[in-house]
Coordinates of C-alpha atoms (C1' of nucleotides) in Angstrom, one line a residue:
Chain A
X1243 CA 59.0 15.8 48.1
X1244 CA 59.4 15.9 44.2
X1245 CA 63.0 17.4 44.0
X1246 CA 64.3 19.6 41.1
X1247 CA 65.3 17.0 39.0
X1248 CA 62.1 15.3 37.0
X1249 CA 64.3 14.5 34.0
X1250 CA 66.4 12.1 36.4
X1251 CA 63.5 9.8 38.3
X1252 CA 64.7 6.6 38.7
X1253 CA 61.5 4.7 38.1
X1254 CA 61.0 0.9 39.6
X1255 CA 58.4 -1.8 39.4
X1256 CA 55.4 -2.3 41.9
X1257 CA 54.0 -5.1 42.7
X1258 CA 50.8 -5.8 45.6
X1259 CA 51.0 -8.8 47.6
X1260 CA 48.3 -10.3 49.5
X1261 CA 48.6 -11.8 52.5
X1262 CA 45.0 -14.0 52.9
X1263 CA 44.7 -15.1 56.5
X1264 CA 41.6 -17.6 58.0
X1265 CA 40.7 -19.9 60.3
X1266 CA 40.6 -23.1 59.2
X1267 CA 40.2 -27.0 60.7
X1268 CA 41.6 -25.5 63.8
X1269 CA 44.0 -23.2 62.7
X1270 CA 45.5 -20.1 61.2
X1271 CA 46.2 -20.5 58.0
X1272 CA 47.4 -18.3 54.6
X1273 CA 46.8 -18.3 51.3
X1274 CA 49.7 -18.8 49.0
X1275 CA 50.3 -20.1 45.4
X1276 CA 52.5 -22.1 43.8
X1277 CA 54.6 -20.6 41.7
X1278 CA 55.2 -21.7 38.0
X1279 CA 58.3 -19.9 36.6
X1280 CA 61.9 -18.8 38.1
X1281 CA 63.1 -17.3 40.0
X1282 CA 62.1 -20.1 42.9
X1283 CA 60.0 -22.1 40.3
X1284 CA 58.1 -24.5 42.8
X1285 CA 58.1 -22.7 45.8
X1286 CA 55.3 -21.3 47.6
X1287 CA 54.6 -17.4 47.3
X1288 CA 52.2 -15.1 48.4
X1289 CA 49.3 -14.1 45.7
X1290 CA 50.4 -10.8 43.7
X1291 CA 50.8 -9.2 40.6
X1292 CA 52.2 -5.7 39.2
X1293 CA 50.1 -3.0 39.3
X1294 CA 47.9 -3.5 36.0
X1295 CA 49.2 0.1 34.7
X1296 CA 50.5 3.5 35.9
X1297 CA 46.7 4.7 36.5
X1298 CA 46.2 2.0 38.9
X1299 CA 45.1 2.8 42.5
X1300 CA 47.5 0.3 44.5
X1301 CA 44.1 -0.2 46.8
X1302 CA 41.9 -1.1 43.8
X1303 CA 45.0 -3.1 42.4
X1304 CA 44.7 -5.6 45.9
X1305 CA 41.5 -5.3 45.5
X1306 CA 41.4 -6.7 42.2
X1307 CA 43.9 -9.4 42.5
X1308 CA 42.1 -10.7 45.7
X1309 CA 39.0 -11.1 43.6
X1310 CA 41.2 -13.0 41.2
X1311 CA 42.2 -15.5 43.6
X1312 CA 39.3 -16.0 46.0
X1313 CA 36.4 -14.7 44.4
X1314 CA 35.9 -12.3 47.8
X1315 CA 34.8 -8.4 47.3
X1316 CA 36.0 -5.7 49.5
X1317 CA 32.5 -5.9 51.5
X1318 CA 32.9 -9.3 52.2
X1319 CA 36.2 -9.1 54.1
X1320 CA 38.7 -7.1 56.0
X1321 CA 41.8 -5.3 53.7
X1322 CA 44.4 -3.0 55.1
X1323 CA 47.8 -2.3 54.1
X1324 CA 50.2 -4.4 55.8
X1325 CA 53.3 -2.6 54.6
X1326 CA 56.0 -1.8 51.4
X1327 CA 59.1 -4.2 51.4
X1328 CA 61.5 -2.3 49.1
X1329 CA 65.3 -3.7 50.0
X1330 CA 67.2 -3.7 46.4
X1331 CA 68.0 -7.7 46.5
X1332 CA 64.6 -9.2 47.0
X1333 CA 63.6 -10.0 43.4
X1334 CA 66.7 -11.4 42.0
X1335 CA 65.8 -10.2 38.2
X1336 CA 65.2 -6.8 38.8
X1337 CA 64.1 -3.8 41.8
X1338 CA 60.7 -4.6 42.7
X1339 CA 59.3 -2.9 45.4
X1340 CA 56.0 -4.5 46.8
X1341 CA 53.1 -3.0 48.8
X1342 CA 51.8 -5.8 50.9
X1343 CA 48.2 -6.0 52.0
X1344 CA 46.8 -8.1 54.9
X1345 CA 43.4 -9.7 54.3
X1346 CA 41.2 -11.6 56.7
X1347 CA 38.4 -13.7 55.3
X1348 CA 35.8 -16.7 56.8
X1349 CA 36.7 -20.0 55.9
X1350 CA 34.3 -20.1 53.5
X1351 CA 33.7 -22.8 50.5
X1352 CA 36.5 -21.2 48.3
X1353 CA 36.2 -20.9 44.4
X1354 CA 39.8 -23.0 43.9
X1355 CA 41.5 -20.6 41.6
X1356 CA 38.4 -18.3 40.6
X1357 CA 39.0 -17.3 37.1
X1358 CA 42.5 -17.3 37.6
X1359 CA 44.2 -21.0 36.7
X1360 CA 46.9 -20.6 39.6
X1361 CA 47.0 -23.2 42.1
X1362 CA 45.7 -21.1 45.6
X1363 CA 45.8 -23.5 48.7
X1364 CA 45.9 -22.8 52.5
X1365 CA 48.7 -23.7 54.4
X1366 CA 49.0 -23.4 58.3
X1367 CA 51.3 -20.1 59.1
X1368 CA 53.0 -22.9 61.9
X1369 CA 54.3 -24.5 58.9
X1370 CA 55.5 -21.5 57.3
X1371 CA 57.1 -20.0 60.2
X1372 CA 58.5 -23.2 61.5
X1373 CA 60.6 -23.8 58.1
X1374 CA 58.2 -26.5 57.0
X1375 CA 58.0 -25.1 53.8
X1376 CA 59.7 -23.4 51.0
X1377 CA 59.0 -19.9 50.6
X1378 CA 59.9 -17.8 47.6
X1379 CA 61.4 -14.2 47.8
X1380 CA 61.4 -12.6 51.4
X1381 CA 57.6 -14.0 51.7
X1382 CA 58.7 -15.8 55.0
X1383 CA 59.4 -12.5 56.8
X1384 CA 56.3 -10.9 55.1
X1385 CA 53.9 -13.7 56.9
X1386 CA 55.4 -13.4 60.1
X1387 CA 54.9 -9.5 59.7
X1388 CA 50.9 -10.3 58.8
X1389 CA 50.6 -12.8 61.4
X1390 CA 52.0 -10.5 64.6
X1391 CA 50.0 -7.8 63.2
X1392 CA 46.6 -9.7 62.7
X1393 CA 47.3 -11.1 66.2
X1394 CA 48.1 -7.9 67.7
X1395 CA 44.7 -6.3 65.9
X1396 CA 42.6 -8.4 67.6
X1397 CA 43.2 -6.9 70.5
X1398 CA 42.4 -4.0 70.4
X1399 CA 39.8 -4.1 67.6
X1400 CA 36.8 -6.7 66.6
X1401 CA 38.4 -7.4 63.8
X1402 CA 38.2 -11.7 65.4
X1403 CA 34.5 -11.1 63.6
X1404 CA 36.0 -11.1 59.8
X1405 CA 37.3 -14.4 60.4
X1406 CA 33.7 -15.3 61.3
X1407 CA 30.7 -16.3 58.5
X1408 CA 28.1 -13.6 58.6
X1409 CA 26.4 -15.3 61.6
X1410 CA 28.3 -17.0 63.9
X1411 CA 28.2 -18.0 67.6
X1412 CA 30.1 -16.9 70.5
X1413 CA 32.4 -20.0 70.7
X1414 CA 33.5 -19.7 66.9
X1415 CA 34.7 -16.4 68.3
X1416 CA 36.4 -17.4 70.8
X1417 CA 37.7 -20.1 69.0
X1418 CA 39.4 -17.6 66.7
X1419 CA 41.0 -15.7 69.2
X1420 CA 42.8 -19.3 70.8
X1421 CA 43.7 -20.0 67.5
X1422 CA 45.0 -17.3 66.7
X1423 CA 47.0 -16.4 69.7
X1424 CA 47.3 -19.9 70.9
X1425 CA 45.8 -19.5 74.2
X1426 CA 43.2 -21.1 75.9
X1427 CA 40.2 -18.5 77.2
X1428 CA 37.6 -19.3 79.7
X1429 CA 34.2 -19.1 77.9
X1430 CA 32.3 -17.7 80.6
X1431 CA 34.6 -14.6 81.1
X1432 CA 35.0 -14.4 77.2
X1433 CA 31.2 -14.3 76.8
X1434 CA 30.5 -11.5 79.5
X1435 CA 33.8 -9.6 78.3
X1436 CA 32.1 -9.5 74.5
X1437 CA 28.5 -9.3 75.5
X1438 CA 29.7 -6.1 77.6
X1439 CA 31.3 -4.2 74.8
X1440 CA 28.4 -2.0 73.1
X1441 CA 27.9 -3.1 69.6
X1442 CA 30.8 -5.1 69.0
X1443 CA 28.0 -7.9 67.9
X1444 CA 24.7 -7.6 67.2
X1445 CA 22.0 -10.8 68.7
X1446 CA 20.1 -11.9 65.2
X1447 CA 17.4 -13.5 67.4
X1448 CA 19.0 -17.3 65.9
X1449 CA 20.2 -20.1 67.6
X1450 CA 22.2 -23.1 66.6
X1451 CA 22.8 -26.1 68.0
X1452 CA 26.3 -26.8 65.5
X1453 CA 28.4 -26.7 67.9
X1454 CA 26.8 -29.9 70.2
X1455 CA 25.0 -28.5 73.7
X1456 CA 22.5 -26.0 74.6
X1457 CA 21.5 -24.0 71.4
X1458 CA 23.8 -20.8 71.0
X1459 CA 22.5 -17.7 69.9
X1460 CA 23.7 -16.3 66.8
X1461 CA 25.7 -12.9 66.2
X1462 CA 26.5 -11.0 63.9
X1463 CA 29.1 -7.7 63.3
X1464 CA 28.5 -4.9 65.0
X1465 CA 29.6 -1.6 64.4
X1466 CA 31.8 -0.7 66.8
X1467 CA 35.4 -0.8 65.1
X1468 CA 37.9 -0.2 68.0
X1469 CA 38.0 -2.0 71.4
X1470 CA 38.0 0.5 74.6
X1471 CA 40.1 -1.2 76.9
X1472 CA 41.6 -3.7 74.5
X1473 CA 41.2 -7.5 74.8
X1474 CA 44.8 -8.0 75.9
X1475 CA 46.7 -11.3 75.4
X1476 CA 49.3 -12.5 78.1
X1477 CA 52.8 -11.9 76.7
X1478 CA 56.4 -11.8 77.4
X1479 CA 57.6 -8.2 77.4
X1480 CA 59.3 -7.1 74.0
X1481 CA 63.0 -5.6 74.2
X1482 CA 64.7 -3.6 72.0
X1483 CA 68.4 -3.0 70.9
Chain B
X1429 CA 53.9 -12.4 42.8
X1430 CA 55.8 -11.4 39.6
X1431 CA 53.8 -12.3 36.6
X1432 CA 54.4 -14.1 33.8
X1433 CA 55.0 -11.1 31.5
X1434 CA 57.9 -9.2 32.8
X1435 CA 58.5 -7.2 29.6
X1436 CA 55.3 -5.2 30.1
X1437 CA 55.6 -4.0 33.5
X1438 CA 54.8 -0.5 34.0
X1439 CA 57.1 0.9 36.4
X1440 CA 56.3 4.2 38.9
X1441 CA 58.9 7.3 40.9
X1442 CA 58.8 6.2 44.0
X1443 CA 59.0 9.0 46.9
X1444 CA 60.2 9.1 50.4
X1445 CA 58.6 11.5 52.5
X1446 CA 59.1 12.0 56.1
X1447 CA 56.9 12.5 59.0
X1448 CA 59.0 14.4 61.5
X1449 CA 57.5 15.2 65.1
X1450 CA 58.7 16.4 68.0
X1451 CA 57.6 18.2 71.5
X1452 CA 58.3 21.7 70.8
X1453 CA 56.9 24.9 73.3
X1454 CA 54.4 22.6 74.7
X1455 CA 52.5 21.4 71.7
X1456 CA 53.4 18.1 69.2
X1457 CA 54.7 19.8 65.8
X1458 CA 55.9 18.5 62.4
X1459 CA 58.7 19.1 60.3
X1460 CA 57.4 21.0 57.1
X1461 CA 59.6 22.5 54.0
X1462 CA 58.3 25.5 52.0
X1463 CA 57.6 24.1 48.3
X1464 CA 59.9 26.5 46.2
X1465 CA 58.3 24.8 42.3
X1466 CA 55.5 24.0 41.0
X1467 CA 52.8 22.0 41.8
X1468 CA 51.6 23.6 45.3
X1469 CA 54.3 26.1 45.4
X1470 CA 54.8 28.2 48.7
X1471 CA 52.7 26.1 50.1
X1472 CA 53.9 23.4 52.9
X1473 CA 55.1 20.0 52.2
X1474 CA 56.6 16.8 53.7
X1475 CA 60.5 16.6 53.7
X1476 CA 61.4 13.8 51.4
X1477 CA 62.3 13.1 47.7
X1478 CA 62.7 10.4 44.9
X1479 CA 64.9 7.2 45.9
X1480 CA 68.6 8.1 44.8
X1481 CA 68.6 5.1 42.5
X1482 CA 67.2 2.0 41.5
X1483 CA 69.4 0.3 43.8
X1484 CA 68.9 2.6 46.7
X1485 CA 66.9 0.6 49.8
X1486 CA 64.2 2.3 50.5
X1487 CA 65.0 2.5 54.6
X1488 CA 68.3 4.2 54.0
X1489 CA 66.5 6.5 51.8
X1490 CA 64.4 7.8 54.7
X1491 CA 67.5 7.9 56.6
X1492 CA 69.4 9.6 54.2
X1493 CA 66.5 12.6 54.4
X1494 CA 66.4 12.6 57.8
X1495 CA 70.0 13.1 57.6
X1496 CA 70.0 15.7 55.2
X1497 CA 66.6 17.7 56.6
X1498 CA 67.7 17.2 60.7
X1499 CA 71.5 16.3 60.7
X1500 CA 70.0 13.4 63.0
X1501 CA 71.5 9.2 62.5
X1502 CA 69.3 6.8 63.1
X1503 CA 70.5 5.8 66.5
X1504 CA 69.0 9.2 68.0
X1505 CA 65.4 8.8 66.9
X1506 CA 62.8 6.4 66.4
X1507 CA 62.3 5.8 62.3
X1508 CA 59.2 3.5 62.0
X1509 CA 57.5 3.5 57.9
X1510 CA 53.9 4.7 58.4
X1511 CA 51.8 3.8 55.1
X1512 CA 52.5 3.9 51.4
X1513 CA 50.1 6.2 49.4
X1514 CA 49.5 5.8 45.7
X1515 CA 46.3 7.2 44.8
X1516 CA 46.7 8.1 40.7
X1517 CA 46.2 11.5 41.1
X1518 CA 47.9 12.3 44.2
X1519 CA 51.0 14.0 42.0
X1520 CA 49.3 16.4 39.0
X1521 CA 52.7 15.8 37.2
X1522 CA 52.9 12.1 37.3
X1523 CA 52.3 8.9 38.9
X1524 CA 54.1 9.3 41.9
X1525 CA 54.2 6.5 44.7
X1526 CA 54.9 7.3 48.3
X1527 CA 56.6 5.2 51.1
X1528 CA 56.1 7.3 53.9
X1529 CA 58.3 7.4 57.3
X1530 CA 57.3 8.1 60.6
X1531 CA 60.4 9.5 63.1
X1532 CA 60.1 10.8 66.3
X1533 CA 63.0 12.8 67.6
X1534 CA 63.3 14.8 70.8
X1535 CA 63.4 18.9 70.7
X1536 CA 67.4 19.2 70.1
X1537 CA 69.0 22.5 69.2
X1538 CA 68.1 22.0 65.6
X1539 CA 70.7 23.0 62.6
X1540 CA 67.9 24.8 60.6
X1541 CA 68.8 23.0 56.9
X1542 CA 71.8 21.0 58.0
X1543 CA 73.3 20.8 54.4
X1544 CA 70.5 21.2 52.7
X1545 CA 69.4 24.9 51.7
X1546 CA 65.6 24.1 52.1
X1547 CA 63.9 26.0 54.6
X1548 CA 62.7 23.2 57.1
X1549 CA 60.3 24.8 59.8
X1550 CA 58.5 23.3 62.6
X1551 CA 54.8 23.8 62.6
X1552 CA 52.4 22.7 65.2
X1553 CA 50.2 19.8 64.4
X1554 CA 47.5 21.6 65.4
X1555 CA 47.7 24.0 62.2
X1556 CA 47.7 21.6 60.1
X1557 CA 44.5 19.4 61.1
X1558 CA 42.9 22.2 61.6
X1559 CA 43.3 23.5 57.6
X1560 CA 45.2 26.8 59.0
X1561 CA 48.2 25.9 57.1
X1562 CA 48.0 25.1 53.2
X1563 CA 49.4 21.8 53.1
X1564 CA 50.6 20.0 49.4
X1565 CA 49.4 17.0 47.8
X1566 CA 48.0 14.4 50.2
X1567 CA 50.2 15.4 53.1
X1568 CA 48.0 16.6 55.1
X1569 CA 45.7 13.3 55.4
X1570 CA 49.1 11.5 55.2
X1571 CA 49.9 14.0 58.6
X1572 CA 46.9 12.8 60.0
X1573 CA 47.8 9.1 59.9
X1574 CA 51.2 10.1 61.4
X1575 CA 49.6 11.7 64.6
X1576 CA 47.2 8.8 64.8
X1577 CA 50.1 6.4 65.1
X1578 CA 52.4 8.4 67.2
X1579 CA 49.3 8.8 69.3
X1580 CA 48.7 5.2 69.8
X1581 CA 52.1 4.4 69.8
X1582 CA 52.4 6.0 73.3
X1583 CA 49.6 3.5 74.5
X1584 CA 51.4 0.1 74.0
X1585 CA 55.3 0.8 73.6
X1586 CA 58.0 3.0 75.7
X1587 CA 58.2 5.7 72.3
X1588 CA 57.0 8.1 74.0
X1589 CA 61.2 8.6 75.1
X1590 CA 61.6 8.9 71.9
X1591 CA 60.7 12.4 72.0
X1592 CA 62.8 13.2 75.2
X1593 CA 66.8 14.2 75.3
X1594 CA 68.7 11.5 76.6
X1595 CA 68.3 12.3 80.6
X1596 CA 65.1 13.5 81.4
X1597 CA 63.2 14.2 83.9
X1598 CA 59.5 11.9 85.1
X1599 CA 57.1 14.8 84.7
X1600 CA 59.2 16.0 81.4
X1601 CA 57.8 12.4 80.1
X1602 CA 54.6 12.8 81.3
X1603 CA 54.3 16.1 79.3
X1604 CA 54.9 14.3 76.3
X1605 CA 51.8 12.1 77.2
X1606 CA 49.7 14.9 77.9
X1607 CA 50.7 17.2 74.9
X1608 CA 50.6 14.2 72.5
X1609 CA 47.3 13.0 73.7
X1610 CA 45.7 16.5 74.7
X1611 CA 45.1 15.5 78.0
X1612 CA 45.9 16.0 82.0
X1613 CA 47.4 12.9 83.6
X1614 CA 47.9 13.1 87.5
X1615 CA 52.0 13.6 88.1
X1616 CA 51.5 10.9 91.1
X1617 CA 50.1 8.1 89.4
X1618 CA 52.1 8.8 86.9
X1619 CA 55.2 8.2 88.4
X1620 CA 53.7 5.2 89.9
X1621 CA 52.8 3.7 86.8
X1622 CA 55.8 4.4 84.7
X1623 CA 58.6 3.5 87.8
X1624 CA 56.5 -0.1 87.9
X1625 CA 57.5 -0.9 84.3
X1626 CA 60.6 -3.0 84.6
X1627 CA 63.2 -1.4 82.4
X1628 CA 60.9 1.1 80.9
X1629 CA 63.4 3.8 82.3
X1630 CA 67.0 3.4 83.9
X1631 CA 67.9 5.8 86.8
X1632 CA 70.9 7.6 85.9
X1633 CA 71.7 8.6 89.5
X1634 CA 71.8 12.2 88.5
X1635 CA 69.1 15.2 89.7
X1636 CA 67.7 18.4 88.3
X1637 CA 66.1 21.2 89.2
X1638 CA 65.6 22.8 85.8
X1639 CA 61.7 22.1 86.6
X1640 CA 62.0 23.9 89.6
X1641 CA 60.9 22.8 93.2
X1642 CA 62.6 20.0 94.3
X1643 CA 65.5 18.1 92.8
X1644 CA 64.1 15.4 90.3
X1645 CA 65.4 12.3 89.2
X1646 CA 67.1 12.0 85.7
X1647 CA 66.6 8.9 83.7
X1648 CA 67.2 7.7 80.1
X1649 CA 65.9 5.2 77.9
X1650 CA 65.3 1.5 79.1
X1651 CA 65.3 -1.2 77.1
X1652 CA 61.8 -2.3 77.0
X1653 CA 59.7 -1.7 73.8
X1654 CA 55.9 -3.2 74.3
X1655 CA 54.2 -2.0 77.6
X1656 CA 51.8 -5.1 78.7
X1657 CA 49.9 -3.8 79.8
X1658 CA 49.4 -0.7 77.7
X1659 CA 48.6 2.6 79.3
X1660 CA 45.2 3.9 77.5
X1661 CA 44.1 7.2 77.1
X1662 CA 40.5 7.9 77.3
X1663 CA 38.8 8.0 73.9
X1664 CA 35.2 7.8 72.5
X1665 CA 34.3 4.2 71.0
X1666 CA 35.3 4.2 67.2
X1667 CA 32.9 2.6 64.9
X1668 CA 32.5 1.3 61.3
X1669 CA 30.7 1.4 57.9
Chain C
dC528 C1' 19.0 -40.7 82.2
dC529 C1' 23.8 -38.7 80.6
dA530 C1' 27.1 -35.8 77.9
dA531 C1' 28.1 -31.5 76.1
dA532 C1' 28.0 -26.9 75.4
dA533 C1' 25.5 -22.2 76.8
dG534 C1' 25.1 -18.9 79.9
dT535 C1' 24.8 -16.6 85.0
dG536 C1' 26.4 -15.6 89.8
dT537 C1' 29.9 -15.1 93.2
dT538 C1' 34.2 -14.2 95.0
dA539 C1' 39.3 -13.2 95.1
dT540 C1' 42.7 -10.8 93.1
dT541 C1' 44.6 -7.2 90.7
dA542 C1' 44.9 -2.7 88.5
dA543 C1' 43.3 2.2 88.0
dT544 C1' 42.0 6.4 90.2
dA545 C1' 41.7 10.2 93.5
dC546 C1' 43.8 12.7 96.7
dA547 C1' 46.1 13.5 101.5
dC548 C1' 50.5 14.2 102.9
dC549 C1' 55.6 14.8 103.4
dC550 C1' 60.2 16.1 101.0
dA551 C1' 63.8 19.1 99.0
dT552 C1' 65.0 22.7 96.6
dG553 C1' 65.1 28.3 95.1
dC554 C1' 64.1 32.7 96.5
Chain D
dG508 C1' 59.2 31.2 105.6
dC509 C1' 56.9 30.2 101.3
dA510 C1' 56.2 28.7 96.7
dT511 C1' 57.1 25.0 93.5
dG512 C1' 57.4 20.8 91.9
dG513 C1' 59.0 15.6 93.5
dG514 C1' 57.6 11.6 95.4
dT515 C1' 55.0 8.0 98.8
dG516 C1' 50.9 6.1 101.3
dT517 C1' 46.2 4.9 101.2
dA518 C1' 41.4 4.4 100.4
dT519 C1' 38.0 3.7 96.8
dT520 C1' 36.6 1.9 92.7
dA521 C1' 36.7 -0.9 88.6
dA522 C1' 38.4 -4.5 85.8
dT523 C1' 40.1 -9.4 85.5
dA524 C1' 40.3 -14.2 86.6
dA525 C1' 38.8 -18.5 88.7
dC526 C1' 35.2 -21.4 89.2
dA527 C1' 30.5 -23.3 91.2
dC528 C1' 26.3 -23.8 89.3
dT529 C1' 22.0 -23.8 86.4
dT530 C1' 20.0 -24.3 81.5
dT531 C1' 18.9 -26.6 77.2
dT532 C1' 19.7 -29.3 73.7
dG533 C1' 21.0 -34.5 71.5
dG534 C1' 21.2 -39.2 72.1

DNA sequence: CCAAAAGTGTTATTAATACACCCATGC
DNA sequence: GCATGGGTGTATTAATAACACTTTTGG
């Protein structure tokens, strides 16, 4: 920890990045600005600023700049540290390091640019992973990193649910779990597999009929955080070195 | 992303501190140094210290600690970051940010300060979580978060090797499992499960008797990373807010 | 009536668990 | 021989997957 040298600190510049993920018109999509000045003037980025001073909890600082672009509050959403990107050459003016955050929000009627005058917009992930689409500093990466871990979360947590408005049926679950893995799940198992899982939702007593069909009742959060056994996805096995 | 006023960034120290466990006299422990200055002197502390330079990358930093504190290169352990902290007042001198390191490294003969005159000691997790060690700054929560993720870790990928010498023996695995997770797992089923996981270990031909009874089978490392599916320890439902 | 989606029941398959039993060594 | 740990077989139980079938709405 702090060596023996505090007249000799190199000290760098912080910056928090967001990484917004929801489900929207079918599929997974991300939050990114465009961006105004050099370097890569015109090129999508993720949200972010530097931390507003040295007193400035990095937490508070996500917090903050996520209220800046969607007009969401902590209570409203899921935030968790995604993780710090630090390597020397990734802001081409200066060292930045940045502590990336990965929210997930509902698709809900979004306040375009709430307060702030940025342009926000969604873009599907497939297009930014796919190389449809210009992506400023090492952003690219930094997607795919929130996208295999939001994936990977809703296995093994009900996290699906903050994707979800605050009353939602079971097929708008479901719905988030095909999108976001890209699989297709049979409803019936999907609805006995949640339904058995103690107070991963809660029945309001509501039904809806939005979906076309037999009226669906309406859920909403639970409190049950972790899933014991996971939801697990069918995947290739993962090698290393 | 970077603002539009880059001549008023206010810029932080950045630390690197290093979680270090191992499996040590049949319980998980943690590599601690003795704080010889103020703050929280005498008192036990994370290895790790300010980024050499502006320029250094903040992975070869941890390296370069893990270097100096264990005399270990990456290519023998598993370095994984765990979390950044940054809290305002989690350094009384200063705002200090922390990119924290998680490595796992198997119980090797070790040189005790390889280079470095800091006394590093290995102290039993245990201890530490349960507040019979004084611990500096945040690193005991920060502790926490490491056993947490080494915990899981051993659920869904192969790390649990990590912690083992390069031939080892099945049950010398399976005590890694059941120190780690504080539990008893049948040797049998064991085996079973583990010698079904394509490439999860690699026979080396060789056999021991250093566990006593009869001769066992020496393996090392496959190359297999994710387990699908994982192999889940017991645990009480988690829940939220 | 028909289409569409919700939800339940039943069965086949697969995985997890418990434990009986034999094997190969040191002493 | 006997103790100790290594390793296989097998029966029981539980979780998963596939899918037939009934329910309840809108048109």
């Amino acid at each position: 920890m702090p060596s023996e040298k505090p007249w000799r600190i190199p000290k760098v510049a912080v910056t928090v990045d967001l990484a917004v993920l929801t489900v929207r018109d079918g599929a997974l999509q991300i939050l990114l600005v465009k961006r105004g000045i050099e370097p890569y003037q015109g090129m999508l980025a993720l949200p972010g600023g530097f931390i507003a001073s040295t007193e400035e909890d990095i937490e508070a600082a996500a917090e903050r700049e996520l209220a800046e672009e969607t007009g969401l509050t902590a209570d409203q959403l899921h935030l968790e540290q995604l993780r710090t990107y630090g390597t020397p050459e990734r802001d081409p003016r200066q060292r930045v390091i940045t502590v990336c955050y990965l929210a997930l929000v509902p698709d809900l009627p979004m306040p375009t640019a709430g307060g702030d005058a940025r342009a926000a917009s969604w873009v599907p992930v497939a297009h930014v992973l796919n190389d449809d689409a210009e992506i400023a500093f090492d952003h690219r990466s930094i997607i795919a990193d929130a996208v295999e871990r939001a994936r990977s979360k809703l296995e093994y947590t009900t996290l699906a649910a903050a994707f979800c408005r605050t009353e939602f049926t079971m097929t708008e679950l479901r719905r988030v779990y095909e999108i976001v893995w890209g699989v297709e799940l049979d409803p019936r198992n999907f609805h006995r597999k949640i339904t058995s899982v103690d107070r991963f939702l809660i029945p309001t007593g509501h039904r809806t009929t939005r979906d076309g069909g037999r009226p669906a009742a309406l859920y909403r959060r639970g409190t049950v955080a972790v899933l014991h056994p996971p939801i697990l996805r069918n995947s290739d096995p993962v090698t290393v070195s």
